[in-house]
Amino acid sequence: MSTEARKPPPQIALKIRRILGGKAGWNGVAVQFAFAAILGWIGYEIVSNARTNLENQHIAAGFGFLRNNAGFDVNQTLIPYTGSDTFLRVFVVGLLNTLVVSVVGIFFATLIGFIVALCRLSPNWLLSRVGEIYVEIIRNLPLLFQILFWYLAVLAALPNPRQSISLLGIAFLSNRGLVIPSLIGGNGLEPFLAVLALGIVAALALRFYARRALFQQGQVIRIWPYVLGLLVGLPLATMLVAGLPFTFELPQLKGFNFAGGSRIIPEFVALTLALSTYTAAFIAEIVRAGILSVHKGQMEAGSSLGLSRGNTLRLIVVPQAMRVIVPPLTNQYLNLTKNSSLAVAIGYPDLVSVFAGTSLSQTGQAIEIIAMTMGIYLLISLLTSAIMSVYGWRVSRSLGA
Amino acid sequence: MSDIASSSFVRQDLLTERPAPVKTTGFVGLMRTRLFNSPTNILLTILGALLLWFTIVPSVKFLMVDAVWSGKDRAACLTENAGFAVGACWPYIQAKLPQLIYGFYPEAERWRVNLTFILAVVLLVPLLVPRLPAKGLNASLFFVAFPVVAFFLLHGGGIKGFGLSWTAGLLELFDDSIIGAGQALLGLSKTSAVGPLLWVVGNFVVLVGAAIHWLILPLTLLRDQLQGVGLSVWADFAVTAVIVSLIAFWLGGGSRTGWRALASSIVAFVAIAAVIKLMGLDTGGLPVVTTNLWGGLLVTLVVSVTGIVTSLPIGIALALGRRSTIPLIRIFSIAFIEFWRGVPLITVLFFATYMLPLFLPGNFTVDGLVRALIGIALFTGAYQAENVRGGLAAIQRGQGEAAAALGLSWWKTTSLIVLPQALRHVIPNLVNSFISLFKDTSLVSIVALFDLLGSLRASFSDPKWSTPSTAFTGFAFAGIIYFIFCFGMSRYSLFVEHRLNAHRRN
C-alpha cells in the first residue's frame, strides 16, 4: 500500500501576487504603480516640452524630411551619390561607410591582435616585453587621441603627391591619402567568379564529408590537396580558358596628383590605423588570456597520445581557447564598430558624421536624426548579442553532452 | 655509547651553499634560456631588438637630443634657425601650458583651480591607501562634500536659500506639472473616442495635484515667511538643520539609540555652516566664471570626476533594479542598461547636446558642460550597473537568507549585508571602468568643449607656433599626461586585486 503525497493547494491568490508584484507582493504592486506614474509624468513632460519647443523653432516633427534634397557632397561613397539625392540616401551612404571602416578595421585588428598575442606568449623574453610595451602604451591612451595623432601629426607630415612614398611601385602614400591600383573587370570575370563560388561550395562539402567520416567511422581522410585544387587550380584553369578576369590599373603621377588607380582618403587611412591598432591591443590580451586559460595538462595529454605539437594545438588547445576567446572578441568587434563613430572628429563621412552631423545642422530635425542613428547602432549591438547568446547556448550544450 | 659529536668524521654544521652556476642566473642565464637558446629564438631576439631600435632611438632623439628647450616663438624651432633637424619644440608647450591646463579661465582666478586640485589630492590619497582609517568619513567627504565645494570654488556664485526653499520649490514644480497633465487630459477628453475614461483619469490626476498642493502648503508658507526676514539663507539653514536633525534622530531610533545620528547630523550642519561662511556663499560668493571659459586638463578632470561620482549611484540603482523581482522595475532597468550600452558615446553626447534641450521647458537652459555631464553619467551608469551586477551575483544566497532570518528588511539587507561585500568584490572592475571613462572624456571635444585634447587641437592652429614638429610635440605632451593618469589607475586596480585575492594566493 502506498500513500501518495497530497497535492499542495492551488494558492491562486499567491501566484497572482507573485506575478504582479514579485517577491515584494502587494507592496511591489504599489511600487510599480508609483514608478509607472513617475515614468508617465516624465514622458508627458518630455512630449509636451518637445512639442512647444519645436513649435517655437518652426520645425515640423516627423520623418518627411528624409525625402528632401540633401544638397551637400560626401567625399567617399560606395553607392552613387550626388548633392541632389535625398537625406535617406545620405543615411545609407553614411551607414555603408561606417560598415566599410568597421570591416577593414576588424580584419586588421584581428591580424595585429593575434600577432601581438603570440609575441606576448613567446618564450623569447625580448619579444614578449615588446608585446607588453605595445599593449600598455596603446591601452592607456584615449582612442580619439590616437586618431588625431595619426591624422594631424603623422599623415599631415607625409610629403605631397609629387614626393609620395612608393610602396613597391604599385601603391603611393602621400598627404592626400593612399593610392592603390584599381581592379577593372575583364571579359573572363563572370566565369571566374562562378567557378570560384563552385570551388568554395565543393570544398565545404568535402570538409563536411571528411568530418563525418572521421566522427562516424574514425576514418582520417586527407582533403587539403583536393581543396587546394578546387580553390586555386580550378579558377586558374578557367582563367587560361576564358581570359583574365581583372586587369590592374596602376596609378601614374601626372602633374600634381595621381591619375588612375583608386584613392583611399587620408581620413579612412587614419581611422583604420587608429581603430585597428587600438582594438588590437585589447584583442591581444583576450587571446593571451584565452590560450593561458587552457590547462597545461591538456597539451601534455595531447603529446602523450602521440599527437604532434601542431596537431595538439589545432585539435586540443585552440578549440578550448576559442570557447573563452570568442565572446569577448565579439564584444571588441562591436566596440570597434561603435568607436568608428569617432570619425566625426576628423571628418571621415561615416553615419554620425554625415547624418547626425551635417544633416542635423542642415535640417534641425534633432529628435528623428539622433533616434535613427542611435537605433542603427542599437540594432547592430542587439543582433550581435543575440548571435552571441545562441553561440553561448550551443557551447554550453556541447559541454553538457 | 660513544658521542657522535666527538667523532671527527661527522660535520658540525652545514656547508655554505655554492652560488648557482653563472650560466643559469642573472643576465647570462636570461640570455641563455630566454634569448639565444635556439636558432628561432635568436632570430626572434634580433627581430625584437630591431623593433625597439627603430622605435625607442628616434623617440628619445626627438624628445631629448634634438629638442629645442627655449625660445619665444616658432622661429626658435625652425631647422634653418636652430642649425640642426629640430625635434620636439618644448617652448611651444611652455607657452601653451596655461591654456592646456586651465583653458581660458581668467588668470587672476586660477588659484581657485589650483586649490580645487589640491583639495582633491588631499581627499583622494588617504582614500586610496588601504591602511589609513576613517574610510567612511573620507569617502563621504570626497564623493559628497567635495563636488559641492568644488562647484562653488570653480564656478563661483552664492546661494539664495537652503534646503527648505529648494525642497519647496521642487515640490511646487512637481505639483504644477501634475495639475498641468491632468488639465491636458481633461482637454483631450472632449475630442477623444475614450473621452469618459480620460475624463475620469484627468479628474483623478487633478485631484491628486490638489491634494499635494494642500500637503505642501505648510512648507511653501514657511518658505515665504523666511524669504521675508533678513539673512534669509541663515534662517532657512537653521530651519533645515533642525528638521533634518530631528528626522535623523527619529530614524536613528529616537531617545533609545538616536543620539549618535543626532550628533553626526549636527556636526555635518556645523561643517556646512563653516563652509558657507568661509566661502561667503550667503553674500554672493566668489565671482562667477562661466563654464565656456573652462578648458584643458581642468575640464578633463571635472568631467571624469563628476562622471565617476554620479555614475556609481546610478549604476548601483540599476543593478539592484535589474535583480529585482518586481516586473516593471526589472524590465525598465534591463531596457535602460541595454540601450545605453548599445550606442556609442558620441551619439550619447549628440543626444545630450541637441536633443536634451528640446525635452526641457523652454525657459530652462542647461549649460553645455552640464549637458555633456548628464550624457556621460547615464552612459557610464549603465556600464557600472553591469559591473555592480557581477559583484551582486558573486554574493552567495545564504548571505541574504541569513539576513532575512535575522529579521532585516530588504533595505537593511541590501545596504548592510549585500552591497558592501559586492562592491568590495568589484573594485578592480570599477576602477577599470573609470580608466575608460577618463579616456572617453576626450570625446567632449567633439561637442565643442575644450578639454585637454580639444585645447591641444586648438593650439595647433596658432600661427605663432606652427612648425613641422609642433603637432608631434603637442601629442607627446598630452600623451604623457593621459598615460600617467591611466597607467596609474590600472596599477592601482591591479594592487587592489592582489589585496582582495590575498587569501587565494599560495
CSV table of C-alpha atoms in Angstrom, one decimal, chain A residues 2-375:
chain,number,residue,atom,x,y,z
A,2,SER,CA,1.4,3.3,-1.0
A,3,THR,CA,0.4,6.7,0.2
A,4,GLU,CA,0.8,9.3,-2.4
A,5,ALA,CA,1.8,12.8,-1.4
A,6,ARG,CA,-1.1,15.1,-1.4
A,7,LYS,CA,-1.1,17.9,-3.9
A,8,PRO,CA,-0.5,21.3,-2.4
A,9,PRO,CA,-3.5,23.6,-2.5
A,10,PRO,CA,-3.6,25.7,-5.7
A,11,GLN,CA,-2.9,29.0,-4.0
A,12,ILE,CA,-4.1,31.1,-6.9
A,13,ALA,CA,-4.1,34.4,-5.0
A,14,LEU,CA,-0.4,33.8,-4.0
A,15,LYS,CA,0.6,33.1,-7.6
A,16,ILE,CA,-1.2,36.2,-8.9
A,17,ARG,CA,0.5,38.2,-6.2
A,18,ARG,CA,3.8,36.7,-7.2
A,19,ILE,CA,3.3,37.5,-10.9
A,20,LEU,CA,2.1,41.0,-10.3
A,21,GLY,CA,4.5,42.2,-7.6
A,22,GLY,CA,7.4,39.8,-7.4
A,23,LYS,CA,8.7,38.7,-4.0
A,24,ALA,CA,7.5,42.0,-2.5
A,25,GLY,CA,3.8,41.1,-3.1
A,26,TRP,CA,1.3,43.8,-2.9
A,27,ASN,CA,4.0,46.3,-1.8
A,28,GLY,CA,5.6,45.5,-5.1
A,29,VAL,CA,2.4,46.3,-7.0
A,30,ALA,CA,2.2,49.6,-5.2
A,31,VAL,CA,5.8,50.4,-6.0
A,32,GLN,CA,5.2,49.6,-9.6
A,33,PHE,CA,2.2,51.9,-9.8
A,34,ALA,CA,4.2,54.7,-8.3
A,35,PHE,CA,7.1,54.0,-10.7
A,36,ALA,CA,4.7,53.9,-13.7
A,37,ALA,CA,3.2,57.2,-12.5
A,38,ILE,CA,6.6,58.8,-12.3
A,39,LEU,CA,7.6,57.4,-15.7
A,40,GLY,CA,4.3,58.6,-17.2
A,41,TRP,CA,4.8,62.0,-15.7
A,42,ILE,CA,8.4,62.3,-17.1
A,43,GLY,CA,7.2,61.1,-20.5
A,44,TYR,CA,4.3,63.6,-20.5
A,45,GLU,CA,6.8,66.4,-19.6
A,46,ILE,CA,9.2,65.4,-22.4
A,47,VAL,CA,6.5,65.2,-25.0
A,48,SER,CA,4.8,68.4,-24.1
A,49,ASN,CA,8.1,70.3,-23.8
A,50,ALA,CA,9.3,68.9,-27.1
A,51,ARG,CA,6.1,69.9,-28.8
A,52,THR,CA,6.2,73.5,-27.6
A,53,ASN,CA,9.9,73.9,-28.3
A,54,LEU,CA,9.5,72.5,-31.9
A,55,GLU,CA,6.6,74.9,-32.5
A,56,ASN,CA,8.7,77.8,-31.3
A,57,GLN,CA,11.5,76.8,-33.6
A,58,HIS,CA,9.1,76.2,-36.5
A,59,ILE,CA,10.3,72.7,-37.1
A,60,ALA,CA,7.8,70.1,-38.3
A,61,ALA,CA,8.2,66.8,-36.5
A,62,GLY,CA,8.2,63.5,-38.5
A,63,PHE,CA,10.3,61.7,-41.0
A,64,GLY,CA,9.1,63.7,-44.0
A,65,PHE,CA,12.5,65.5,-44.3
A,66,LEU,CA,14.1,62.2,-45.4
A,67,ARG,CA,12.7,62.8,-48.9
A,68,ASN,CA,14.2,66.3,-49.2
A,69,ASN,CA,17.3,67.0,-51.1
A,70,ALA,CA,20.4,66.9,-49.1
A,71,GLY,CA,22.4,69.4,-51.2
A,72,PHE,CA,25.9,68.6,-49.9
A,73,ASP,CA,28.6,66.4,-51.1
A,74,VAL,CA,30.2,63.4,-49.4
A,75,ASN,CA,33.9,62.7,-50.2
A,76,GLN,CA,33.7,58.9,-50.1
A,77,THR,CA,30.7,57.0,-51.3
A,78,LEU,CA,30.2,53.3,-52.1
A,79,ILE,CA,27.0,53.8,-53.9
A,80,PRO,CA,26.4,56.6,-56.5
A,81,TYR,CA,25.5,59.8,-54.7
A,82,THR,CA,25.2,63.4,-55.7
A,83,GLY,CA,24.3,66.5,-53.8
A,84,SER,CA,20.7,66.4,-55.3
A,85,ASP,CA,20.0,63.0,-53.6
A,86,THR,CA,17.7,62.7,-50.6
A,87,PHE,CA,18.6,62.6,-46.9
A,88,LEU,CA,17.6,58.9,-46.9
A,89,ARG,CA,20.4,58.2,-49.3
A,90,VAL,CA,22.8,60.2,-47.1
A,91,PHE,CA,21.8,57.9,-44.3
A,92,VAL,CA,22.6,54.8,-46.4
A,93,VAL,CA,25.9,56.3,-47.7
A,94,GLY,CA,26.9,57.0,-44.1
A,95,LEU,CA,25.9,53.6,-42.9
A,96,LEU,CA,27.9,51.9,-45.6
A,97,ASN,CA,30.9,54.0,-44.9
A,98,THR,CA,30.7,53.0,-41.2
A,99,LEU,CA,30.4,49.3,-42.1
A,100,VAL,CA,33.4,49.5,-44.5
A,101,VAL,CA,35.7,51.1,-42.0
A,102,SER,CA,34.5,48.6,-39.3
A,103,VAL,CA,35.0,45.6,-41.5
A,104,VAL,CA,38.5,46.7,-42.6
A,105,GLY,CA,39.3,47.7,-39.1
A,106,ILE,CA,38.2,44.4,-37.7
A,107,PHE,CA,40.3,42.5,-40.2
A,108,PHE,CA,43.5,44.4,-39.4
A,109,ALA,CA,42.7,44.5,-35.6
A,110,THR,CA,42.4,40.7,-35.5
A,111,LEU,CA,45.6,40.2,-37.5
A,112,ILE,CA,47.6,42.6,-35.4
A,113,GLY,CA,46.0,41.4,-32.2
A,114,PHE,CA,46.9,37.7,-32.8
A,115,ILE,CA,50.5,38.7,-33.8
A,116,VAL,CA,50.9,40.7,-30.6
A,117,ALA,CA,49.3,37.9,-28.5
A,118,LEU,CA,51.8,35.4,-30.0
A,119,CYS,CA,54.6,37.9,-29.2
A,120,ARG,CA,53.5,38.2,-25.6
A,121,LEU,CA,53.2,34.4,-25.3
A,122,SER,CA,56.5,33.8,-27.0
A,123,PRO,CA,59.2,32.2,-24.9
A,124,ASN,CA,61.6,34.9,-26.2
A,125,TRP,CA,62.0,37.4,-23.4
A,126,LEU,CA,62.7,40.4,-25.5
A,127,LEU,CA,59.7,39.8,-27.9
A,128,SER,CA,57.3,39.3,-25.0
A,129,ARG,CA,58.5,42.6,-23.5
A,130,VAL,CA,57.9,44.3,-26.8
A,131,GLY,CA,54.4,43.0,-26.9
A,132,GLU,CA,53.8,44.1,-23.4
A,133,ILE,CA,55.0,47.6,-24.1
A,134,TYR,CA,52.7,47.9,-27.1
A,135,VAL,CA,49.7,46.8,-25.2
A,136,GLU,CA,50.4,49.1,-22.2
A,137,ILE,CA,51.0,52.2,-24.3
A,138,ILE,CA,48.1,51.7,-26.7
A,139,ARG,CA,45.6,50.8,-24.0
A,140,ASN,CA,46.4,53.8,-21.8
A,141,LEU,CA,45.9,56.4,-24.4
A,142,PRO,CA,42.4,57.6,-25.5
A,143,LEU,CA,41.3,56.4,-28.9
A,144,LEU,CA,40.4,59.9,-30.0
A,145,PHE,CA,43.9,61.0,-29.1
A,146,GLN,CA,45.3,58.2,-31.4
A,147,ILE,CA,43.0,59.0,-34.2
A,148,LEU,CA,44.0,62.7,-34.1
A,149,PHE,CA,47.6,61.7,-33.7
A,150,TRP,CA,47.6,59.7,-36.9
A,151,TYR,CA,45.5,62.2,-38.8
A,152,LEU,CA,47.0,65.6,-37.6
A,153,ALA,CA,50.6,64.5,-36.9
A,154,VAL,CA,51.6,61.5,-39.0
A,155,LEU,CA,49.5,61.7,-42.1
A,156,ALA,CA,49.8,65.5,-42.3
A,157,ALA,CA,53.6,65.2,-42.1
A,158,LEU,CA,53.7,63.0,-45.2
A,159,PRO,CA,55.1,64.5,-48.4
A,160,ASN,CA,52.8,65.8,-51.1
A,161,PRO,CA,51.9,63.5,-54.0
A,162,ARG,CA,54.9,64.5,-56.1
A,163,GLN,CA,57.3,63.2,-53.4
A,164,SER,CA,55.0,60.5,-52.2
A,165,ILE,CA,56.3,57.3,-50.6
A,166,SER,CA,56.2,54.5,-53.1
A,167,LEU,CA,55.3,51.1,-51.8
A,168,LEU,CA,56.9,48.6,-54.3
A,169,GLY,CA,56.0,51.0,-57.1
A,170,ILE,CA,52.3,49.9,-57.0
A,171,ALA,CA,50.9,52.0,-54.1
A,172,PHE,CA,51.7,55.5,-53.1
A,173,LEU,CA,51.3,57.1,-49.7
A,174,SER,CA,51.1,60.9,-49.5
A,175,ASN,CA,49.3,63.6,-47.5
A,176,ARG,CA,46.4,63.2,-50.0
A,177,GLY,CA,45.8,59.6,-48.9
A,178,LEU,CA,46.8,56.2,-50.2
A,179,VAL,CA,46.7,55.5,-53.9
A,180,ILE,CA,46.4,51.8,-54.8
A,181,PRO,CA,45.9,50.0,-58.2
A,182,SER,CA,42.3,49.7,-59.1
A,183,LEU,CA,40.7,46.5,-60.4
A,184,ILE,CA,39.0,46.6,-63.8
A,185,GLY,CA,36.8,43.6,-64.6
A,186,GLY,CA,37.7,41.8,-67.9
A,187,ASN,CA,35.7,39.5,-70.0
A,188,GLY,CA,36.7,36.5,-68.0
A,189,LEU,CA,35.2,37.9,-64.8
A,190,GLU,CA,31.9,36.1,-64.8
A,191,PRO,CA,33.1,32.5,-65.4
A,192,PHE,CA,35.9,33.2,-62.9
A,193,LEU,CA,33.5,34.2,-60.2
A,194,ALA,CA,31.2,31.4,-61.0
A,195,VAL,CA,33.9,28.8,-60.8
A,196,LEU,CA,35.3,30.3,-57.6
A,197,ALA,CA,31.9,30.1,-55.9
A,198,LEU,CA,31.5,26.5,-57.1
A,199,GLY,CA,35.0,25.7,-55.8
A,200,ILE,CA,34.2,27.1,-52.4
A,201,VAL,CA,30.9,25.2,-52.1
A,202,ALA,CA,32.6,21.9,-53.2
A,203,ALA,CA,35.4,22.4,-50.7
A,204,LEU,CA,32.9,23.0,-47.9
A,205,ALA,CA,31.0,19.8,-48.9
A,206,LEU,CA,34.3,17.9,-49.0
A,207,ARG,CA,35.1,19.1,-45.5
A,208,PHE,CA,31.7,18.1,-44.2
A,209,TYR,CA,32.1,14.6,-45.7
A,210,ALA,CA,35.6,14.2,-44.3
A,211,ARG,CA,34.4,15.2,-40.8
A,212,ARG,CA,31.5,12.9,-40.9
A,213,ALA,CA,33.8,10.1,-41.9
A,214,LEU,CA,36.1,11.0,-39.1
A,215,PHE,CA,33.4,11.1,-36.4
A,216,GLN,CA,31.4,8.1,-37.6
A,217,GLN,CA,33.9,5.6,-38.9
A,218,GLY,CA,37.1,7.0,-37.4
A,219,GLN,CA,38.5,7.3,-40.9
A,220,VAL,CA,41.0,10.1,-41.5
A,221,ILE,CA,40.7,11.5,-45.0
A,222,ARG,CA,43.3,13.9,-46.2
A,223,ILE,CA,41.4,16.6,-48.1
A,224,TRP,CA,43.8,19.5,-48.4
A,225,PRO,CA,45.2,18.6,-51.8
A,226,TYR,CA,41.7,18.5,-53.2
A,227,VAL,CA,40.7,21.7,-51.5
A,228,LEU,CA,43.8,23.4,-52.9
A,229,GLY,CA,42.9,22.1,-56.4
A,230,LEU,CA,39.3,23.3,-56.1
A,231,LEU,CA,40.1,26.7,-54.7
A,232,VAL,CA,43.3,27.6,-56.7
A,233,GLY,CA,43.7,25.1,-59.6
A,234,LEU,CA,40.1,25.3,-61.0
A,235,PRO,CA,40.0,29.2,-61.1
A,236,LEU,CA,43.5,29.2,-62.7
A,237,ALA,CA,42.3,26.8,-65.4
A,238,THR,CA,39.2,28.9,-66.0
A,239,MET,CA,41.5,31.9,-66.4
A,240,LEU,CA,43.5,30.1,-69.1
A,241,VAL,CA,40.3,29.2,-71.0
A,242,ALA,CA,38.2,32.4,-70.6
A,243,GLY,CA,40.9,35.0,-70.3
A,244,LEU,CA,42.0,37.3,-67.4
A,245,PRO,CA,39.2,38.2,-65.0
A,246,PHE,CA,40.7,41.5,-64.0
A,247,THR,CA,43.3,43.9,-65.2
A,248,PHE,CA,45.1,46.2,-62.8
A,249,GLU,CA,45.3,49.9,-63.5
A,250,LEU,CA,48.5,51.3,-61.9
A,251,PRO,CA,48.4,54.8,-60.6
A,252,GLN,CA,50.6,57.3,-62.5
A,253,LEU,CA,51.8,60.6,-61.3
A,254,LYS,CA,50.5,63.3,-63.6
A,255,GLY,CA,51.0,67.0,-62.8
A,256,PHE,CA,50.3,67.5,-59.1
A,257,ASN,CA,48.2,64.4,-58.5
A,258,PHE,CA,47.7,60.8,-59.5
A,259,ALA,CA,45.8,59.6,-62.4
A,260,GLY,CA,44.4,56.1,-62.5
A,261,GLY,CA,44.2,53.8,-59.6
A,262,SER,CA,41.8,54.3,-56.7
A,263,ARG,CA,42.5,56.8,-54.0
A,264,ILE,CA,41.8,56.0,-50.3
A,265,ILE,CA,41.1,59.2,-48.5
A,266,PRO,CA,43.5,60.0,-45.6
A,267,GLU,CA,40.7,60.1,-43.1
A,268,PHE,CA,40.0,56.5,-43.9
A,269,VAL,CA,43.7,55.6,-43.5
A,270,ALA,CA,44.0,57.4,-40.2
A,271,LEU,CA,40.8,56.0,-38.8
A,272,THR,CA,41.6,52.4,-39.9
A,273,LEU,CA,45.1,52.7,-38.5
A,274,ALA,CA,43.9,54.0,-35.1
A,275,LEU,CA,41.0,51.7,-34.8
A,276,SER,CA,42.9,48.6,-35.7
A,277,THR,CA,45.9,49.3,-33.6
A,278,TYR,CA,43.8,50.3,-30.6
A,279,THR,CA,41.5,47.3,-30.7
A,280,ALA,CA,44.4,45.0,-31.5
A,281,ALA,CA,45.8,45.8,-28.0
A,282,PHE,CA,42.6,44.6,-26.4
A,283,ILE,CA,42.3,41.6,-28.7
A,284,ALA,CA,45.9,40.6,-27.9
A,285,GLU,CA,45.0,40.5,-24.2
A,286,ILE,CA,41.9,38.5,-24.8
A,287,VAL,CA,43.7,35.9,-27.0
A,288,ARG,CA,46.5,35.6,-24.5
A,289,ALA,CA,44.1,35.1,-21.6
A,290,GLY,CA,42.2,32.5,-23.7
A,291,ILE,CA,45.3,30.5,-24.5
A,292,LEU,CA,46.6,30.7,-21.0
A,293,SER,CA,43.2,29.5,-19.7
A,294,VAL,CA,43.7,26.1,-21.2
A,295,HIS,CA,45.3,23.9,-18.6
A,296,LYS,CA,48.9,22.9,-19.2
A,297,GLY,CA,47.9,19.2,-18.8
A,298,GLN,CA,45.8,19.4,-22.0
A,299,MET,CA,49.0,20.0,-24.0
A,300,GLU,CA,50.8,17.2,-22.1
A,301,ALA,CA,47.9,14.8,-22.6
A,302,GLY,CA,47.9,15.5,-26.3
A,303,SER,CA,51.6,14.8,-26.7
A,304,SER,CA,51.3,11.7,-24.6
A,305,LEU,CA,48.6,10.5,-27.1
A,306,GLY,CA,51.3,10.8,-29.7
A,307,LEU,CA,49.9,13.9,-31.4
A,308,SER,CA,52.4,16.3,-32.9
A,309,ARG,CA,52.7,19.8,-31.4
A,310,GLY,CA,50.9,21.4,-34.3
A,311,ASN,CA,48.1,18.8,-34.1
A,312,THR,CA,47.8,19.2,-30.3
A,313,LEU,CA,47.4,22.9,-30.7
A,314,ARG,CA,45.0,22.7,-33.6
A,315,LEU,CA,42.8,19.9,-32.2
A,316,ILE,CA,43.0,20.3,-28.4
A,317,VAL,CA,44.3,23.7,-27.3
A,318,VAL,CA,42.8,26.1,-29.8
A,319,PRO,CA,39.2,24.8,-29.7
A,320,GLN,CA,39.2,25.1,-25.9
A,321,ALA,CA,40.7,28.5,-26.0
A,322,MET,CA,38.2,29.7,-28.6
A,323,ARG,CA,35.4,29.0,-26.2
A,324,VAL,CA,36.9,31.6,-23.9
A,325,ILE,CA,38.1,33.9,-26.6
A,326,VAL,CA,35.0,34.3,-28.8
A,327,PRO,CA,32.5,36.2,-26.6
A,328,PRO,CA,34.9,39.0,-25.5
A,329,LEU,CA,36.3,39.0,-29.1
A,330,THR,CA,32.9,39.7,-30.5
A,331,ASN,CA,32.5,42.4,-27.8
A,332,GLN,CA,35.7,44.0,-29.1
A,333,TYR,CA,34.4,43.9,-32.7
A,334,LEU,CA,31.2,45.6,-31.5
A,335,ASN,CA,33.3,48.2,-29.7
A,336,LEU,CA,35.3,48.8,-32.8
A,337,THR,CA,32.1,49.4,-34.8
A,338,LYS,CA,30.8,51.8,-32.2
A,339,ASN,CA,34.2,53.5,-31.9
A,340,SER,CA,34.2,54.1,-35.7
A,341,SER,CA,31.7,56.9,-34.9
A,342,LEU,CA,34.8,58.9,-33.7
A,343,ALA,CA,35.3,59.5,-37.4
A,344,VAL,CA,33.3,62.7,-36.9
A,345,ALA,CA,36.4,64.2,-35.3
A,346,ILE,CA,38.5,64.0,-38.4
A,347,GLY,CA,35.7,64.3,-41.0
A,348,TYR,CA,35.5,60.8,-42.4
A,349,PRO,CA,32.0,60.6,-43.8
A,350,ASP,CA,30.6,57.9,-41.5
A,351,LEU,CA,27.0,57.7,-40.3
A,352,VAL,CA,27.5,60.0,-37.3
A,353,SER,CA,29.5,62.5,-39.3
A,354,VAL,CA,27.2,62.9,-42.4
A,355,PHE,CA,23.9,62.1,-40.8
A,356,ALA,CA,24.0,63.2,-37.1
A,357,GLY,CA,26.4,66.0,-38.0
A,358,THR,CA,25.8,67.6,-41.4
A,359,SER,CA,22.2,66.6,-42.0
A,360,LEU,CA,21.3,67.5,-38.4
A,361,SER,CA,22.8,71.0,-38.7
A,362,GLN,CA,21.0,71.5,-42.1
A,363,THR,CA,17.5,70.3,-41.1
A,364,GLY,CA,17.4,70.8,-37.3
A,365,GLN,CA,15.4,67.5,-37.0
A,366,ALA,CA,17.4,66.6,-33.9
A,367,ILE,CA,15.0,64.0,-32.4
A,368,GLU,CA,14.4,62.0,-35.6
A,369,ILE,CA,18.0,62.0,-36.7
A,370,ILE,CA,19.6,61.1,-33.4
A,371,ALA,CA,16.9,58.5,-32.8
A,372,MET,CA,17.7,56.9,-36.2
A,373,THR,CA,21.4,57.0,-35.6
A,374,MET,CA,21.1,55.5,-32.1
A,375,GLY,CA,18.6,53.0,-33.4
